[in-house]
PDB file of C-alpha atoms and ligand atoms in Angstrom:
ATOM      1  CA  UNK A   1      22.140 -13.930 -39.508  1.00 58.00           C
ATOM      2  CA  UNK A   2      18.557 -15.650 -40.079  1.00 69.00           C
ATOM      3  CA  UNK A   3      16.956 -16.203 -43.360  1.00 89.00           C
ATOM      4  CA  UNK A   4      14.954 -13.358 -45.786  1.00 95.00           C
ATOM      5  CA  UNK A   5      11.591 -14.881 -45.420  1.00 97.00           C
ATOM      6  CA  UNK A   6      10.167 -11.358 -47.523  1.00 98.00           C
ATOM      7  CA  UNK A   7      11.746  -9.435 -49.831  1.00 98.00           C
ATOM      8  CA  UNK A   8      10.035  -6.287 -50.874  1.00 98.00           C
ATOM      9  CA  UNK A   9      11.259  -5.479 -54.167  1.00 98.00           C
ATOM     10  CA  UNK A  10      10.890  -1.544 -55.337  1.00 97.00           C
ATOM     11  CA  UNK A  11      10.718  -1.062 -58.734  1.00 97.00           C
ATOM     12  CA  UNK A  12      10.627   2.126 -60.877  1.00 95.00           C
ATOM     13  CA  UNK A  13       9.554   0.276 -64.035  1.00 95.00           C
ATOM     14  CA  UNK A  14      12.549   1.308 -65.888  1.00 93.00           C
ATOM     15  CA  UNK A  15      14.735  -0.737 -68.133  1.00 92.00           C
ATOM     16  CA  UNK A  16      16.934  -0.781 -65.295  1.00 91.00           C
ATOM     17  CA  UNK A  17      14.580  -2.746 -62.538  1.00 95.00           C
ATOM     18  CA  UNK A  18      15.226  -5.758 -64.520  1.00 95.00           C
ATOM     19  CA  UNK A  19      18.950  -5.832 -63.025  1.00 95.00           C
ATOM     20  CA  UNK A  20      17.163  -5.134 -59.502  1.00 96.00           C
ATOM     21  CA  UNK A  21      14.821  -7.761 -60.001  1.00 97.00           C
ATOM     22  CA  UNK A  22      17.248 -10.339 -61.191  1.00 97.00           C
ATOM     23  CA  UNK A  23      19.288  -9.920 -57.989  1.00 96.00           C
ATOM     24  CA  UNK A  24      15.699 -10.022 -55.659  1.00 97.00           C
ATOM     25  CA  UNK A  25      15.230 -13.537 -57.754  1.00 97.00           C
ATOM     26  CA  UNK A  26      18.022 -14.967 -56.788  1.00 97.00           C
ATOM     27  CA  UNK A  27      18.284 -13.755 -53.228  1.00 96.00           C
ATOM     28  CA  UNK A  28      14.338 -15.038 -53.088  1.00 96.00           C
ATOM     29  CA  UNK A  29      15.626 -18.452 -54.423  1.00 96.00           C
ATOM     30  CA  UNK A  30      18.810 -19.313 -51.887  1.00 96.00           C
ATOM     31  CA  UNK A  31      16.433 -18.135 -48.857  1.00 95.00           C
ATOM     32  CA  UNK A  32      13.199 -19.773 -50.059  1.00 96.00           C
ATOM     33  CA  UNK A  33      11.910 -16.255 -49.337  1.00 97.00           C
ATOM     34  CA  UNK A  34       8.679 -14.638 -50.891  1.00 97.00           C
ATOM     35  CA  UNK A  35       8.996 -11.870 -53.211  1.00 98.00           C
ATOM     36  CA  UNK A  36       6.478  -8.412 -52.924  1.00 98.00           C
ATOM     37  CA  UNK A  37       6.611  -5.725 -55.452  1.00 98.00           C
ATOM     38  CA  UNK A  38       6.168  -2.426 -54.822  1.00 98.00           C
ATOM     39  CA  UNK A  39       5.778   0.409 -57.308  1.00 98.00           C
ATOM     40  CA  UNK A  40       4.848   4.441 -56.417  1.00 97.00           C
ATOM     41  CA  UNK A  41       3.074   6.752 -58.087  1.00 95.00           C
ATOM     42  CA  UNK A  42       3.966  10.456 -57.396  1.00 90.00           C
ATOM     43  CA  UNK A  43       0.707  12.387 -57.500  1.00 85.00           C
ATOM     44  CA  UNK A  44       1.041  15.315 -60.452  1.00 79.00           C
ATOM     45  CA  UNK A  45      -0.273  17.324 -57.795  1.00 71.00           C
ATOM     46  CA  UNK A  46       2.937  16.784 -55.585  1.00 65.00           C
ATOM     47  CA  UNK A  47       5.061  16.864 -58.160  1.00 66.00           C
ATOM     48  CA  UNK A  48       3.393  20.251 -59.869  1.00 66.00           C
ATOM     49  CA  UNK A  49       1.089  21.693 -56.619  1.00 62.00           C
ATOM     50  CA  UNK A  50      -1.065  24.994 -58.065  1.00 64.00           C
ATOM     51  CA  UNK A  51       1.700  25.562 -61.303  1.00 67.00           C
ATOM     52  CA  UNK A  52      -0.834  24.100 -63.622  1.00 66.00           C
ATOM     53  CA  UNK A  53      -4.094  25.604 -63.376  1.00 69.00           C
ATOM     54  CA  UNK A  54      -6.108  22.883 -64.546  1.00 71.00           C
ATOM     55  CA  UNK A  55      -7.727  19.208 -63.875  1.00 74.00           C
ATOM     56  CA  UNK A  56      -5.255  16.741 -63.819  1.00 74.00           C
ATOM     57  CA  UNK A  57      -7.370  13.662 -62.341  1.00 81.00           C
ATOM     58  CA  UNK A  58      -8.105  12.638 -66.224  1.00 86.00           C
ATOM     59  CA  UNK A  59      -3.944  12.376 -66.464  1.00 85.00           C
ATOM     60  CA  UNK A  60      -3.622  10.512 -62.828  1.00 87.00           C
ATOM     61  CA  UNK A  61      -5.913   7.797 -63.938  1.00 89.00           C
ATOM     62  CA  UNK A  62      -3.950   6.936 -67.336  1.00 92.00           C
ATOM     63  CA  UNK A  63      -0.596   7.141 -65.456  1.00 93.00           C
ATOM     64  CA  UNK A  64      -2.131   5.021 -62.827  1.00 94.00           C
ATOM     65  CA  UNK A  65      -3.755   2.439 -65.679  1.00 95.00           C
ATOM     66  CA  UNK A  66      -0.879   1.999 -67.437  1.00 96.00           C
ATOM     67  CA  UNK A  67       1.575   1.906 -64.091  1.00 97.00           C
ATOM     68  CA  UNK A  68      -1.210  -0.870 -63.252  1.00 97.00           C
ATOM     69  CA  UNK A  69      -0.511  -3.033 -66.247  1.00 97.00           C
ATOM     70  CA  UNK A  70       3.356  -2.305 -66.574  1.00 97.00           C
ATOM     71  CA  UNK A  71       3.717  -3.840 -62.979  1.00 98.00           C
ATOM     72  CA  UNK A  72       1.340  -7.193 -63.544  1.00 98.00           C
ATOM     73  CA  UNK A  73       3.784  -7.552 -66.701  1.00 97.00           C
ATOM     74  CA  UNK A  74       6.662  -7.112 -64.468  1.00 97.00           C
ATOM     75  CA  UNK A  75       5.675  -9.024 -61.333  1.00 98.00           C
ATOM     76  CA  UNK A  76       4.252 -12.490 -63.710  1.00 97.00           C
ATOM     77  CA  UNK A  77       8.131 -12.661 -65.238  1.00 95.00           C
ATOM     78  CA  UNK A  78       9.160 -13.378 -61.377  1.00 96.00           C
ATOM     79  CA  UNK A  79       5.708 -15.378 -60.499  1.00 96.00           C
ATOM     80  CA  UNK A  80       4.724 -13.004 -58.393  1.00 98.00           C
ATOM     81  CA  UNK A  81       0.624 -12.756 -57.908  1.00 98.00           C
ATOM     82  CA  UNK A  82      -1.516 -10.032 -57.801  1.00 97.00           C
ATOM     83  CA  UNK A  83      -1.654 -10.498 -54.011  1.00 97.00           C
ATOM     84  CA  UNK A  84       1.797  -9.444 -53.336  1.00 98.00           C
ATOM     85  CA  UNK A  85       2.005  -6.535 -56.441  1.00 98.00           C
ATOM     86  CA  UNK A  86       1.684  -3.005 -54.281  1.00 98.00           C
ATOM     87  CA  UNK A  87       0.912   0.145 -56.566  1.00 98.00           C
ATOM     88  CA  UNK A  88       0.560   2.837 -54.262  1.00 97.00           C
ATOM     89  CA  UNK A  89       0.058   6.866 -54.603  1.00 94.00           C
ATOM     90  CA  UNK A  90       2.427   8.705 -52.838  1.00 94.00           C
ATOM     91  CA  UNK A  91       6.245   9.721 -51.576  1.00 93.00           C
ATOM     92  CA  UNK A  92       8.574   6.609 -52.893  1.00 95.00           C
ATOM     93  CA  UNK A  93      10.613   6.645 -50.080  1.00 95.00           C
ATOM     94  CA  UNK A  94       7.820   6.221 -47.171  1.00 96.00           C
ATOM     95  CA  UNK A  95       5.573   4.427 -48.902  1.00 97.00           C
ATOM     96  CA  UNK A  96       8.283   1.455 -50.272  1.00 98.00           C
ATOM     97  CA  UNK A  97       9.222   1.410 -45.979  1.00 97.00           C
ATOM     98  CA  UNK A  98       5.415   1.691 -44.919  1.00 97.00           C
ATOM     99  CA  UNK A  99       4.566  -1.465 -47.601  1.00 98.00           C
ATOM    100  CA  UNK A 100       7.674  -3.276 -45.914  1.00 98.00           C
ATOM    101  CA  UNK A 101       5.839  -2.743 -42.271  1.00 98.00           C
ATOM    102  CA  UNK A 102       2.717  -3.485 -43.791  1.00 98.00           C
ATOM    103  CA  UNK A 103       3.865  -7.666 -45.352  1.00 98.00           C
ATOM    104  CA  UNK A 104       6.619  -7.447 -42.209  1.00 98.00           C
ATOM    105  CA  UNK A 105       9.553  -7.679 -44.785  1.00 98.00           C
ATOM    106  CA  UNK A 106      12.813  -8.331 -43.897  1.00 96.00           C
ATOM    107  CA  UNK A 107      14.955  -6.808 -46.658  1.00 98.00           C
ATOM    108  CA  UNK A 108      14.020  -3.940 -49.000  1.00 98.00           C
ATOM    109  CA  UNK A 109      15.900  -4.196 -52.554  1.00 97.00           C
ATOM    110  CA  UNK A 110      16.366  -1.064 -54.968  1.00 95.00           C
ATOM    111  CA  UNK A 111      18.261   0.356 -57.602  1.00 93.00           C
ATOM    112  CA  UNK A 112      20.988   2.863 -56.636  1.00 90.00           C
ATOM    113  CA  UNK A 113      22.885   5.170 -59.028  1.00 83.00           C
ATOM    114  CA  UNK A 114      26.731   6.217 -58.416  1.00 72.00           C
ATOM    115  CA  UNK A 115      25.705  10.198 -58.013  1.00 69.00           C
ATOM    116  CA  UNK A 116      27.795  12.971 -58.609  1.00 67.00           C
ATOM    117  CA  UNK A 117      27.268  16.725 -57.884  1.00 67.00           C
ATOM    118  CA  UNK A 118      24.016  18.282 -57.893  1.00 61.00           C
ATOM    119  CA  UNK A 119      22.282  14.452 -57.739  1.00 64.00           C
ATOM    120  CA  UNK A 120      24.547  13.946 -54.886  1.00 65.00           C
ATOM    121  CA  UNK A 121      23.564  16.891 -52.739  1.00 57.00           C
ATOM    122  CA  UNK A 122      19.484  16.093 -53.392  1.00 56.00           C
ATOM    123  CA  UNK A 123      19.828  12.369 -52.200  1.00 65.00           C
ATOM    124  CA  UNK A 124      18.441   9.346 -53.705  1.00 87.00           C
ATOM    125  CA  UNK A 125      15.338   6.829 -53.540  1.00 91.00           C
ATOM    126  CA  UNK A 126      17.828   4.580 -52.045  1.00 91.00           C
ATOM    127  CA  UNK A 127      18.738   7.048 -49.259  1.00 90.00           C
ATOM    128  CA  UNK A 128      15.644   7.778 -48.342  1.00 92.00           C
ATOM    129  CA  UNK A 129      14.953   4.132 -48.339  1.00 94.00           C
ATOM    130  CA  UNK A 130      17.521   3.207 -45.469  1.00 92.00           C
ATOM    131  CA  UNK A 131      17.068   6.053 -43.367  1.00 91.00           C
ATOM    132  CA  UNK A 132      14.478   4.961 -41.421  1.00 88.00           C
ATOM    133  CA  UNK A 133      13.840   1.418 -42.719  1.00 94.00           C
ATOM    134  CA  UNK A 134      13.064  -1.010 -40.006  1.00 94.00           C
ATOM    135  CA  UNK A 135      14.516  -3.950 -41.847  1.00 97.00           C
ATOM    136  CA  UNK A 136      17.825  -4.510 -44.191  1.00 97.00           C
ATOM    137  CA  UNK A 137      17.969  -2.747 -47.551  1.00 96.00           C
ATOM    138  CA  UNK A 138      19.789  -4.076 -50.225  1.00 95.00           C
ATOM    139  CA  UNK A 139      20.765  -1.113 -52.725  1.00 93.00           C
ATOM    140  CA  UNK A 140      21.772  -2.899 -56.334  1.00 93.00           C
ATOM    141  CA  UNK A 141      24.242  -0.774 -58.299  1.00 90.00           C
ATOM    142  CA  UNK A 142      22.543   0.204 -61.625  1.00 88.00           C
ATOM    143  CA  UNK A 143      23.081   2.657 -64.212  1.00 78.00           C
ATOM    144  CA  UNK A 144      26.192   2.894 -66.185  1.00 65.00           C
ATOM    145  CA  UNK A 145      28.380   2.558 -63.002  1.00 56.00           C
ATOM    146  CA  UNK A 146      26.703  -0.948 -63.047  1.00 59.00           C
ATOM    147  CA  UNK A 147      27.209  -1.967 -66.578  1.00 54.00           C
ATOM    148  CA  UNK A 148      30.904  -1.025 -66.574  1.00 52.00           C
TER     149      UNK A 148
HETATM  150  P1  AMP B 201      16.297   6.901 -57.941  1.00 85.78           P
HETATM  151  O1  AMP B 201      17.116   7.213 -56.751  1.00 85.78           O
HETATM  152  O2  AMP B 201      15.035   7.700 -58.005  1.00 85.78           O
HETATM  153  O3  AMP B 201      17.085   6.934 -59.196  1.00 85.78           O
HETATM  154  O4  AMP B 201      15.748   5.404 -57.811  1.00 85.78           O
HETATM  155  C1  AMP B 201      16.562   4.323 -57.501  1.00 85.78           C
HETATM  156  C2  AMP B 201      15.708   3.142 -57.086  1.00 85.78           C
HETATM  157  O5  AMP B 201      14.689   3.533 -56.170  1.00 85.78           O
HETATM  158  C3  AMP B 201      14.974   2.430 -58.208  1.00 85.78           C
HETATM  159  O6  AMP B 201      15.803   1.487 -58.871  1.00 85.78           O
HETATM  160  C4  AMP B 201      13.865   1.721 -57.418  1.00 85.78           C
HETATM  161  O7  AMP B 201      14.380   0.577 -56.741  1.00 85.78           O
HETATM  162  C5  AMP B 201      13.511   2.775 -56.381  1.00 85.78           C
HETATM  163  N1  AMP B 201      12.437   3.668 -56.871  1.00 85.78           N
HETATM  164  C6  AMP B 201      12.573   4.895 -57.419  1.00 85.78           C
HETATM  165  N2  AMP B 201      11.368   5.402 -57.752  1.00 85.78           N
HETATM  166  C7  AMP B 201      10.459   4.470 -57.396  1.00 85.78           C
HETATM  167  C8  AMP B 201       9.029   4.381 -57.479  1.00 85.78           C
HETATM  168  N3  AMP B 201       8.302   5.367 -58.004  1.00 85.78           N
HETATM  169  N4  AMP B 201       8.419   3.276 -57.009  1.00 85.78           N
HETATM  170  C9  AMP B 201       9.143   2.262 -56.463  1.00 85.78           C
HETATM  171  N5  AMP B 201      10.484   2.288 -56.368  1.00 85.78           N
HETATM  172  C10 AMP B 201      11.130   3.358 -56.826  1.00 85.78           C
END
C-alpha cells in the first residue's frame, strides 16, 4: 500500500466532525499527508424546490456566511489554510468526490452513523461517498454507536 499524500476531510460542522477530524489528524500525521476540508451547502432550493413561494437568496447568503466562518474556525484547529478549506453549493455526496478529483486526493474521511430502518433504506452521506469514489474512503463511526 503507498502513503496518503491528501486527505480530503468532509465535515458537516456538527459536534460530531470533531471525532472525524481527530482521526484525519492523526492519519495526516503518520503519512506526512496534507489535510483538505470540504464542507457542502445544500441549496434551500434543492432541499424545498417551488414549496415556498418566496425569495430565499437573502437566507442562502446567511447560511453560506456563517457556514463560511464555522469552517475557517474548524479548519485553523487542524492548521489547515484557507487554500485547502472547500465550501461548495451543492449535492454532498458528488461534490465531497468531485473536490477529491479536483486536489487528486487519495483518501476521503467522513462520519458514518450505525442506521437502522427507515435511515437504512434512504442511504447515507457515507454511501454515497464510496460509490463512485475514485480513491479510498475512510468512514469513522460516530454517533452514539461510536461513543459506546
Ligand atoms: P450523514 O450520512 O448525512 O449523517 O453524514 C455523515 C458524514 O457525511 C458526516 O460526518 C460528514 O463526514 C459527511 N457529510 C454529511 N453532510 C455533509 C456536508 N453537508 N458537507 C460535507 N460533508 C458532509
Amino acid at each position: 500500500m503507498s502513503d496518503y499524500r491528501r486527505i480530503v476531510l468532509a465535515v458537516d460542522l456538527t459536534e460530531e466532525s470533531n471525532l472525524v477530524a481527530e482521526r484525519a489528524r492523526r492519519l495526516g500525521e503518520a503519512f506526512g499527508a496534507e489535510i483538505h476540508v470540504v464542507h457542502v451547502i445544500e441549496p434551500l432550493s434543492l432541499a424545498y424546490g417551488g414549496d415556498i413561494p418566496m425569495d430565499l437568496s437573502t437566507v442562502q447568503d446567511q447560511i453560506h456566511e456563517q457556514a463560511k466562518s464555522h469552517l475557517a474556525e474548524f479548519s485553523a484547529k487542524l492548521d489547515v489554510p484557507p487554500s485547502r478549506q472547500h465550501l461548495i453549493f451543492g449535492r454532498p455526496e458528488s461534490e465531497i468526490q468531485r473536490t477529491a478529483e479536483a486536489v487528486g486526493a487519495d483518501v476521503i474521511i467522513v462520519g458514518s452513523h450505525g442506521r437502522h430502518g427507515l435511515a437504512l433504506l434512504l442511504g447515507s452521506t457515507a454511501n454515497g461517498v464510496l460509490h463512485g469514489a475514485n480513491c479510498d474512503v475512510l468512514a469513522v463511526r460516530v454517533g452514539q454507536e461510536a461513543q459506546a
